[in-house]
Short mmCIF file of C-alpha atoms in Angstrom, two decimals:
data_model
loop_
_atom_site.label_atom_id
_atom_site.label_comp_id
_atom_site.label_asym_id
_atom_site.label_seq_id
_atom_site.Cartn_x
_atom_site.Cartn_y
_atom_site.Cartn_z
CA MET A 8 100.76 205.04 213.53
CA LEU A 9 103.93 205.27 211.48
CA ILE A 10 102.90 207.65 208.69
CA LEU A 11 104.90 208.19 205.52
CA ILE A 12 104.77 211.79 204.30
CA ALA A 13 104.95 211.66 200.49
CA GLY A 14 105.32 214.54 198.07
CA PRO A 15 107.77 216.25 195.76
CA TYR A 16 111.42 216.13 196.73
CA ARG A 17 113.45 216.03 193.52
CA SER A 18 110.60 216.68 191.08
CA GLY A 19 110.68 220.05 189.39
CA THR A 20 114.00 221.08 190.93
CA GLY A 21 116.38 220.43 188.05
CA ASP A 22 118.41 218.68 190.78
CA ASP A 23 119.19 222.08 192.35
CA PRO A 24 120.24 221.28 195.96
CA ALA A 25 118.63 224.47 197.32
CA ARG A 26 115.29 223.66 195.69
CA MET A 27 115.47 220.07 196.89
CA ALA A 28 116.18 221.32 200.43
CA ALA A 29 113.16 223.64 200.16
CA ASN A 30 111.00 220.69 199.07
CA LEU A 31 112.24 218.68 202.07
CA LYS A 32 111.14 221.50 204.38
CA VAL A 33 107.66 221.32 202.82
CA LEU A 34 107.63 217.56 203.41
CA GLU A 35 108.70 218.12 207.02
CA ALA A 36 106.08 220.80 207.72
CA PRO A 37 103.28 218.42 208.85
CA SER A 38 105.61 216.23 210.92
CA HIS A 39 105.04 218.08 214.21
CA ALA A 40 101.24 217.95 213.87
CA LEU A 41 101.46 214.20 213.21
CA PHE A 42 103.75 213.77 216.21
CA LYS A 43 101.44 215.80 218.47
CA ALA A 44 98.59 213.53 217.37
CA GLY A 45 100.54 210.53 218.68
CA HIS A 46 101.90 209.33 215.34
CA VAL A 47 105.48 208.84 214.16
CA PRO A 48 106.07 210.83 210.98
CA MET A 49 108.43 209.37 208.41
CA ILE A 50 109.92 210.80 205.23
CA GLY A 51 111.81 208.53 202.88
CA GLU A 52 114.58 211.08 202.38
CA TRP A 53 115.29 211.04 206.13
CA VAL A 54 116.45 207.46 205.62
CA ALA A 55 117.67 207.55 202.02
CA LEU A 56 119.96 210.58 202.26
CA PRO A 57 122.26 209.21 204.98
CA VAL A 58 122.29 205.77 203.36
CA TRP A 59 123.21 207.31 199.98
CA ASN A 60 125.89 209.49 201.58
CA ALA A 61 127.35 206.52 203.48
CA ALA A 62 127.45 204.55 200.23
CA GLY A 63 129.48 207.31 198.59
CA GLY A 64 126.67 209.12 196.78
CA LYS A 65 127.93 212.01 194.69
CA HIS A 66 125.37 212.96 192.01
CA VAL A 67 121.61 213.16 192.39
CA GLY A 68 119.98 210.81 189.94
CA ASP A 69 123.00 208.57 189.38
CA ASP A 70 122.73 204.78 189.54
CA LEU A 71 123.51 204.69 193.27
CA TYR A 72 120.84 207.30 193.95
CA GLU A 73 118.26 205.31 191.98
CA ALA A 74 119.29 202.09 193.75
CA ILE A 75 118.60 203.64 197.16
CA PHE A 76 115.91 206.34 197.10
CA HIS A 77 112.84 204.56 195.74
CA PRO A 78 113.66 201.21 197.37
CA VAL A 79 113.85 202.99 200.75
CA ALA A 80 110.27 204.21 200.31
CA HIS A 81 109.12 200.74 199.32
CA ARG A 82 110.73 199.22 202.42
CA LEU A 83 109.23 201.92 204.65
CA LEU A 84 105.78 201.22 203.20
CA ALA A 85 106.09 197.66 204.48
CA MET A 86 106.08 199.16 207.99
CA CYS A 87 103.89 202.24 207.58
CA GLU A 88 100.27 202.31 208.65
CA GLY A 89 99.34 205.35 206.58
CA VAL A 90 100.51 207.80 203.93
CA LEU A 91 99.99 211.54 203.93
CA ARG A 92 100.25 212.63 200.28
CA LEU A 93 101.14 216.29 199.97
CA PRO A 94 100.29 218.32 196.86
CA GLY A 95 102.63 218.55 193.91
CA ALA A 96 103.81 216.48 190.99
CA SER A 97 105.98 213.56 192.07
CA LYS A 98 106.35 210.20 190.37
CA GLY A 99 107.87 208.76 193.55
CA ALA A 100 105.03 209.98 195.78
CA ASP A 101 102.46 208.78 193.24
CA ASN A 102 104.13 205.37 193.32
CA ASP A 103 104.04 205.42 197.14
CA VAL A 104 100.27 206.01 196.95
CA LYS A 105 99.89 203.20 194.41
CA ILE A 106 101.76 200.78 196.66
CA ALA A 107 99.79 201.91 199.71
CA ASN A 108 96.52 201.36 197.86
CA GLU A 109 97.64 197.89 196.75
CA ARG A 110 98.50 197.02 200.35
CA GLY A 111 95.32 198.47 201.84
CA ILE A 112 97.22 201.22 203.68
CA PRO A 113 95.14 204.38 204.17
CA VAL A 114 96.15 207.45 202.18
CA TRP A 115 95.19 210.94 203.26
CA TYR A 116 95.48 214.04 201.09
CA ASP A 117 94.77 216.50 203.87
CA LEU A 118 96.57 216.61 207.21
CA ASN A 119 93.28 217.26 209.01
CA ASP A 120 91.91 213.93 207.72
CA VAL A 121 94.60 211.94 209.58
CA PRO A 122 93.08 210.37 212.71
CA GLY A 123 93.82 212.37 215.84
CA VAL A 124 95.05 215.51 214.09
CA ALA A 125 93.18 218.54 215.40
CA ALA A 126 91.94 220.92 212.73
#
């Protein structure tokens, strides 16, 4: 399955690049376990960051940022077959879960609950 990993990226960072990078590492942490289980892990920022940079992105939270980051997640959810929601406050991740629920896409809150992932 293509599984979107959702959790805090920008939330709670004050837009500090080092804190955002640390959050991305947390998002990436379960990716190898998902891959070993036969899934394809996906994180919206893996797509959004290069698109934003290619479009000339300069300031986190500016209009260009807003026009790319959340829409990327919405487009990915059209292809994803599951969402792994990591802990932490995140409006974007909460919205990903809402969309997944509306579309009947399974949402897991624990990596070990994802089919095929060994505990």
